[in-house]
Short mmCIF file of C-alpha atoms in Angstrom, two decimals:
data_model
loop_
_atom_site.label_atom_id
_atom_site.label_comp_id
_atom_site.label_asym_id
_atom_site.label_seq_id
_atom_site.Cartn_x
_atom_site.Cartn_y
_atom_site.Cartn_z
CA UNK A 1 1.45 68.45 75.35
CA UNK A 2 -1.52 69.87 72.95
CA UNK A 3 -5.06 70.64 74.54
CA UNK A 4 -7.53 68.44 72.58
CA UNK A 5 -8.37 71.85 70.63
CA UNK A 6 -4.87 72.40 69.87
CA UNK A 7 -4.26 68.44 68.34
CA UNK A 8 -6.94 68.83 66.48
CA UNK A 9 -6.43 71.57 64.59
CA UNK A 10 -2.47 69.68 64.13
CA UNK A 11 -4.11 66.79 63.00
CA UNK A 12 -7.11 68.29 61.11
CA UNK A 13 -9.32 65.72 62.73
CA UNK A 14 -12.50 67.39 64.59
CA UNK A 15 -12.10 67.04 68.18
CA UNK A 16 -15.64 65.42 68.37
CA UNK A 17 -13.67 62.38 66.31
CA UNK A 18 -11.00 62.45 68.93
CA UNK A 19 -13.31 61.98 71.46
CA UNK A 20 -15.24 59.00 69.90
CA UNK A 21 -12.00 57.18 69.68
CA UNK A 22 -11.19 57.91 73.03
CA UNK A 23 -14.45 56.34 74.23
CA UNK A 24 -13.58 52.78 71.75
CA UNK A 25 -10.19 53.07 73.29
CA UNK A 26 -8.89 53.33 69.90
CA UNK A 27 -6.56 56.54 70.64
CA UNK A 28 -6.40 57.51 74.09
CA UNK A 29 -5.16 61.02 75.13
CA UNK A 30 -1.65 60.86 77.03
CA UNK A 31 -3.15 62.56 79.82
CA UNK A 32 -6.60 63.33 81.23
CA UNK A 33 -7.69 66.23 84.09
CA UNK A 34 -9.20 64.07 86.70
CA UNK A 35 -10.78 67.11 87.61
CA UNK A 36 -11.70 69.35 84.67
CA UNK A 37 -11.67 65.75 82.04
CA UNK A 38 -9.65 68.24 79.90
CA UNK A 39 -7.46 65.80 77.41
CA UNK A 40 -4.27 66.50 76.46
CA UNK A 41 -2.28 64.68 73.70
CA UNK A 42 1.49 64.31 72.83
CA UNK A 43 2.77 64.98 69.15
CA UNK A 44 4.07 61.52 68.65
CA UNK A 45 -0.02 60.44 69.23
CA UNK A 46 0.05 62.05 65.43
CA UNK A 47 1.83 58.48 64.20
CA UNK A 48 -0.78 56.49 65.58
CA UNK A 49 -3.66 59.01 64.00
CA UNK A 50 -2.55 59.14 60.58
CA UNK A 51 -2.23 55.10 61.00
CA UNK A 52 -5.51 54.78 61.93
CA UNK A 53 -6.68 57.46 59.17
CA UNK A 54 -4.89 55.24 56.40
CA UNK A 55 -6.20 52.29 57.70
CA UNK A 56 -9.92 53.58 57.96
CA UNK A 57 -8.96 55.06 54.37
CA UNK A 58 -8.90 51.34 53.10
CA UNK A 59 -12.00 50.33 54.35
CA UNK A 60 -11.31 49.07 57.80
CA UNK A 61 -13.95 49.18 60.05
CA UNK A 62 -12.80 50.84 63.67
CA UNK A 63 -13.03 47.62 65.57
CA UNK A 64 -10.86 46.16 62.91
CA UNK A 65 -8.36 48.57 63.41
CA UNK A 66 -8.48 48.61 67.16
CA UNK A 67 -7.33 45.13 67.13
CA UNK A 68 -4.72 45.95 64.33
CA UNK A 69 -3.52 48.44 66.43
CA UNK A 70 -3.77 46.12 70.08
CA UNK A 71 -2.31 43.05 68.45
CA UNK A 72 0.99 44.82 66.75
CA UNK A 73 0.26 42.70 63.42
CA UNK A 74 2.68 41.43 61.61
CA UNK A 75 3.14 43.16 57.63
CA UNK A 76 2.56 39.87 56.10
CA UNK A 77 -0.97 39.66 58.14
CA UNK A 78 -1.76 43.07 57.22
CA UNK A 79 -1.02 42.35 53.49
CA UNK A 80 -3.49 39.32 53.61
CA UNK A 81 -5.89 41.93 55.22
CA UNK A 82 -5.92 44.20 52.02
CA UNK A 83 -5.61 41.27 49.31
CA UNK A 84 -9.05 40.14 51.08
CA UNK A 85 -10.45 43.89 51.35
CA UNK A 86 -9.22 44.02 47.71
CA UNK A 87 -11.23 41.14 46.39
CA UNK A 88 -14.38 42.99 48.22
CA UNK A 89 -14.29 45.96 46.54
CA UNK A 90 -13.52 44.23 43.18
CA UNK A 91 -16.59 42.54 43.66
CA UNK A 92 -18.47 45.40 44.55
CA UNK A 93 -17.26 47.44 41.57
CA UNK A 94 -18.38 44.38 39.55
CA UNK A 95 -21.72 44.32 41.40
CA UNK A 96 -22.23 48.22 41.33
CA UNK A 97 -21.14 48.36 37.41
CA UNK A 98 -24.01 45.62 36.59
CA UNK A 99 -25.97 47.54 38.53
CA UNK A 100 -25.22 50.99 36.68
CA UNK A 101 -26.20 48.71 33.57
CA UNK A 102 -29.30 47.61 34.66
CA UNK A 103 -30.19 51.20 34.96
CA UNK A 104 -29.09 52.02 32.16
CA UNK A 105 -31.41 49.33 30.28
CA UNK A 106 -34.18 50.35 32.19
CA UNK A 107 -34.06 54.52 31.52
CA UNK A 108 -33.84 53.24 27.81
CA UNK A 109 -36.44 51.12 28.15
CA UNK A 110 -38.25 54.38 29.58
CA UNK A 111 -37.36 56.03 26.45
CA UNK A 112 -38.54 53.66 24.54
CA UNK A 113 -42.24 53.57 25.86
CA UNK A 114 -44.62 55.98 24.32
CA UNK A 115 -46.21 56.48 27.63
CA UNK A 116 -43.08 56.93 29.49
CA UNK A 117 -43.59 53.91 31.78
CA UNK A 118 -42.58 49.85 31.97
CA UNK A 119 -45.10 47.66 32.12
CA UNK A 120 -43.78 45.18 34.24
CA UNK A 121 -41.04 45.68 36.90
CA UNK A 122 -37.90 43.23 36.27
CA UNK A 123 -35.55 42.57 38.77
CA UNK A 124 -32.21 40.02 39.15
CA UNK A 125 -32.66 37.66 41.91
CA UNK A 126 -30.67 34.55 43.40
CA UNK A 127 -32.88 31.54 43.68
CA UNK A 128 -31.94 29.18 46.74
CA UNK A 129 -32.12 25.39 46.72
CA UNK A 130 -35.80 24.19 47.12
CA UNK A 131 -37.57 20.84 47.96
CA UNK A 132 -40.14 19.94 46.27
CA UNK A 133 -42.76 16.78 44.49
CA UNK A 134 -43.01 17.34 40.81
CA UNK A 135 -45.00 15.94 38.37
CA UNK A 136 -43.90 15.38 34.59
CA UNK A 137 -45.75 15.57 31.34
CA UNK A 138 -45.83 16.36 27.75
CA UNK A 139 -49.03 18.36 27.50
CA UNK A 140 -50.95 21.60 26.69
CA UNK A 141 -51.32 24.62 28.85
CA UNK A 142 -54.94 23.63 28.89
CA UNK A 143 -54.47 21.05 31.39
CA UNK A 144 -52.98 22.67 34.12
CA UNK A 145 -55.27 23.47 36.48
CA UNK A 146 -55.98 19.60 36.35
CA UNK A 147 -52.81 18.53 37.30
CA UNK A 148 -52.13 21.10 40.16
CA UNK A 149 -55.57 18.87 41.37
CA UNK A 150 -53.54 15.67 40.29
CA UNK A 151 -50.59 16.94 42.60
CA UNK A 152 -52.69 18.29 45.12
CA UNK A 153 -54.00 15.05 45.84
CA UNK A 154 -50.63 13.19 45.75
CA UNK A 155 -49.90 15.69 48.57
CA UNK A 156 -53.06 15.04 50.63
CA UNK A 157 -52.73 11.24 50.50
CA UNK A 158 -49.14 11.50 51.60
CA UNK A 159 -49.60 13.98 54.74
CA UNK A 160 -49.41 17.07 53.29
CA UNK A 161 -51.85 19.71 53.16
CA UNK A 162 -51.36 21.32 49.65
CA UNK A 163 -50.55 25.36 49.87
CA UNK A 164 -49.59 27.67 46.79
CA UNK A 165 -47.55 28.27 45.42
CA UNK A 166 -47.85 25.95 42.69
CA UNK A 167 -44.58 25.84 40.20
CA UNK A 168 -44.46 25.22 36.09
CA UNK A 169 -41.34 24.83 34.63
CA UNK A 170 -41.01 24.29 31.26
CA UNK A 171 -38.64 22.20 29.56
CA UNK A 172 -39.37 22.27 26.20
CA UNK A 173 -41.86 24.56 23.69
CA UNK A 174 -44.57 26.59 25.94
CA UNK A 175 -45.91 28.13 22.88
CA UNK A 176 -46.54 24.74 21.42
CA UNK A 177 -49.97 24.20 21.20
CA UNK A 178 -50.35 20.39 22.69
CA UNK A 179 -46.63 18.98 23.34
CA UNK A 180 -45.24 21.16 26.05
CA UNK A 181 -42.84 19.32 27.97
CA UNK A 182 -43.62 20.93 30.91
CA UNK A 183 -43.25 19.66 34.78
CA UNK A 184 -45.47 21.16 37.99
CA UNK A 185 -43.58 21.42 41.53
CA UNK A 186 -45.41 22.22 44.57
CA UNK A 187 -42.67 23.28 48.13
CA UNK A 188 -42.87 20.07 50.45
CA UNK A 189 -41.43 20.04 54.11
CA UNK A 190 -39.87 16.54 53.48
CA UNK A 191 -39.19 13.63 51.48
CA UNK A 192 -41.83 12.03 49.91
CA UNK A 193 -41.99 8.29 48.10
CA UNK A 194 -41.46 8.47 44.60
CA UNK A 195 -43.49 6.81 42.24
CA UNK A 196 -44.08 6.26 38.57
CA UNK A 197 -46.26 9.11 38.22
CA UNK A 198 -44.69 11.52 41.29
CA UNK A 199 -41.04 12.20 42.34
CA UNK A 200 -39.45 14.23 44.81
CA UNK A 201 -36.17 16.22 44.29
CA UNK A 202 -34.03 19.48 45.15
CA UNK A 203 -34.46 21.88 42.67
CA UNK A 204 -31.14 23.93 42.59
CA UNK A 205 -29.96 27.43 42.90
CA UNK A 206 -30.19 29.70 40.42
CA UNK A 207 -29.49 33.29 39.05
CA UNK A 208 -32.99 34.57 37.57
CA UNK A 209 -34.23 37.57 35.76
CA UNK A 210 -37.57 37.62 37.11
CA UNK A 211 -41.14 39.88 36.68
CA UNK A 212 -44.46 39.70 38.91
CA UNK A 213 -47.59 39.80 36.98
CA UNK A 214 -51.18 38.39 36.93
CA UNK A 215 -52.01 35.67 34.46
CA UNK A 216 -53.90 32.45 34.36
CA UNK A 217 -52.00 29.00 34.10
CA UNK A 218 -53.80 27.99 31.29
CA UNK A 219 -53.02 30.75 29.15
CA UNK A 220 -49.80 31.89 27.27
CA UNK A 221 -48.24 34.88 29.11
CA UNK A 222 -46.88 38.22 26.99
CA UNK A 223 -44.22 38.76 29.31
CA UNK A 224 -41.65 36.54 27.65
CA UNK A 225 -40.58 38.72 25.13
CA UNK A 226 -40.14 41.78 27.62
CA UNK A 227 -37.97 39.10 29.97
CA UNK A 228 -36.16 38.45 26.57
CA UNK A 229 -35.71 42.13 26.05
CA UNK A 230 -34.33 42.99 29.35
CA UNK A 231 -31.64 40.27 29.54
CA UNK A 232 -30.66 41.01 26.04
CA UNK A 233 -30.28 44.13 26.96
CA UNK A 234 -28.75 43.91 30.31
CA UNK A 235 -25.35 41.54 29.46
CA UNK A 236 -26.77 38.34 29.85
CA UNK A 237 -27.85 35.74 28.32
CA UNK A 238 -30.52 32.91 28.85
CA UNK A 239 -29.31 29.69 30.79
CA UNK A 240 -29.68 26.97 28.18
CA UNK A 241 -29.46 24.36 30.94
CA UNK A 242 -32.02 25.64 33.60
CA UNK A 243 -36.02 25.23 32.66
CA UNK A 244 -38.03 28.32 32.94
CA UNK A 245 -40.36 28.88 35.79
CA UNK A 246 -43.55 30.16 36.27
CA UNK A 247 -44.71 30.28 40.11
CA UNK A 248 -48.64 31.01 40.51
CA UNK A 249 -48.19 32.98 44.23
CA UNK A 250 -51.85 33.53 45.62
CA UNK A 251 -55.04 33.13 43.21
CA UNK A 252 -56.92 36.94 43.19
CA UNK A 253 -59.83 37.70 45.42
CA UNK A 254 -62.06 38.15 42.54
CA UNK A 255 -61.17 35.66 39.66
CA UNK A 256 -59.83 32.39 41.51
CA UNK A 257 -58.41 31.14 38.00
CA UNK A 258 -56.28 34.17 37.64
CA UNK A 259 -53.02 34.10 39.51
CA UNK A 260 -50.35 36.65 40.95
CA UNK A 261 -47.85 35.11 38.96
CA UNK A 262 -43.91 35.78 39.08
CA UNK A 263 -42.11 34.36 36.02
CA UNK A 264 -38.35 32.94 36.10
CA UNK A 265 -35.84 32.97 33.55
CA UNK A 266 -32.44 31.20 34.77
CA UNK A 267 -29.61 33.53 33.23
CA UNK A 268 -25.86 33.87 33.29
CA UNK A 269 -23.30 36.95 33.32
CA UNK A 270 -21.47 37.31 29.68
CA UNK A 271 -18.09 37.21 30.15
#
C-alpha cells in the first residue's frame, strides 16, 4: 500500500484533495492508522480516481458523482447524464456568446461617444407574467397624468389603494401628436370587475431590452432611438407583436411630475 504522500504524487492529485474526498466519502483510503490517522491507499484506488477525475472533468458536481459511484449506474443512465449536461453547456455557450456580443456592442458604442461614456445603461431582461387593470385609449401624451387619476380612482372604488408604478404601453404611434393608441396598467393583487371603460388581464412574459431614465409621462422620451441602436446592434430585432412599455417607478423628490422611468422594448433572438 502507498502512504497518502506516496498516492498522491502516483496520482498527481494533492493530498489535501484526497483528504476532502475522504471526508464526502467519495474515495476512502483502504486503510487508516487508528492511532497515528495515517491513510494508506492501494494502487487499484487509481481506477476509481481517474473515474472520478473524468467525471468531475464533465461537469459533475461531487455529490453527483458520489452517487454515480454508490449506485453502480448503468451506461445507458450515464449517457442520459451527459446528453442532459450537454444541452447545459450548449446553452451556456449560447448564453455566454450573446453575452460576448453585448459587450462587444457596448465597447463600440464607447467608441463611438465623443466623451467616452453611454448615456443610458441598457440591459436584457426576462419580464414575468403580471396582473394588472388597464385602461385603453386613443389619445395624446398630454393626457396622461389624467388618466393615471382616472385609473387611480377605478382602483380606490374597487378596494385598492393605488401604488406606482404606473405602466404605458403603446400600441400604436407614440410620436403621433393626438392619436396614440396607447393603454395604462397599474399591478393589482386580484381580479377586478371589468367594465366598459376598465378591464383586468395577465399581461405576459416577455424578453425586453430595457434602460432606466428620468422623464415625464407627458413628454416624448429620446431614449428610443438609443434602445433602437442597441438591439440593432446586438442580434435582435424588435417584437412586432408585443406593445412597448414605459413603467413610471417612483416620482423624484423634487419635481413630482418627473418620473424614474424604465422603458421596455419586447425583442427576439435572430436566428
Amino acid at each position: 500500500m502507498f502512504k497518502i504522500s506516496e498516492f498522491s504524487k502516483l496520482s498527481q492529485v494533492p493530498a489535501k484533495t484526497l483528504r476532502f474526498y475522504d471526508q464526502l466519502e467519495l474515495l476512502k483510503p483502504a486503510y487508516t492508522d487508528q492511532q497515528s490517522g495515517y491513510r494508506y491507499y492501494k494502487s487499484e484506488q487509481l481506477l476509481q480516481l481517474h473515474r472520478i477525475l473524468a467525471f468531475k472533468d464533465l461537469g459533475f458536481t461531487l455529490e453527483q458523482i458520489k452517487q454515480l459511484l454508490k449506485e453502480n449506474v448503468s451506461n445507458a443512465e450515464i449517457r442520459g447524464m451527459l446528453r442532459l449536461k450537454q444541452a447545459e453547456l450548449h446553452s451556456l455557450i449560447q448564453s455566454e456568446m450573446e453575452r460576448l456580443g453585448r459587450i462587444e456592442a457596448r465597447l463600440g458604442c464607447i467608441e463611438r461617444q465623443s466623451d467616452g461614456r453611454l448615456r443610458h445603461e441598457l440591459v436584457v431582461k426576462k419580464v414575468e407574467p403580471l396582473l394588472v387593470a388597464t385602461l385603453k385609449e386613443t389619445t395624446s401624451r398630454a393626457s396622461i397624468p389624467g388618466l393615471f387619476e382616472e385609473i387611480d380612482e377605478f382602483l380606490r372604488k374597487n378596494g385598492v389603494a393605488p401604488t406606482v408604478p404606473h405602466m404605458v404601453m403603446w400600441h400604436a404611434c407614440p410620436e403621433c401628436e393626438s392619436s396614440i393608441e396607447l393603454e395604462i396598467a397599474c399591478p393589482v393583487p386580484r381580479e377586478l370587475s371589468n367594465t366598459s371603460r376598465f378591464q383586468t388581464k395577465v399581461l405576459p412574459e416577455m424578453t425586453v431590452a430595457t434602460v432606466t431614465h428620468i422623464s415625464r409621462p407627458d413628454e416624448d422620451t429620446p431614449v428610443s432611438i438609443e434602445l433602437g441602436s442597441w438591439i440593432e446592434g446586438n442580434g435582435y430585432r424588435i417584437s412586432p407583436e408585443l406593445p412597448s412599455r414605459e413603467i413610471y417607478l417612483s416620482p423624484q423628490e423634487n419635481d413630482k411630475l418627473r418620473y424614474v422611468t424604465e422603458s421596455q422594448m419586447p425583442i427576439l433572438a435572430l436566428g
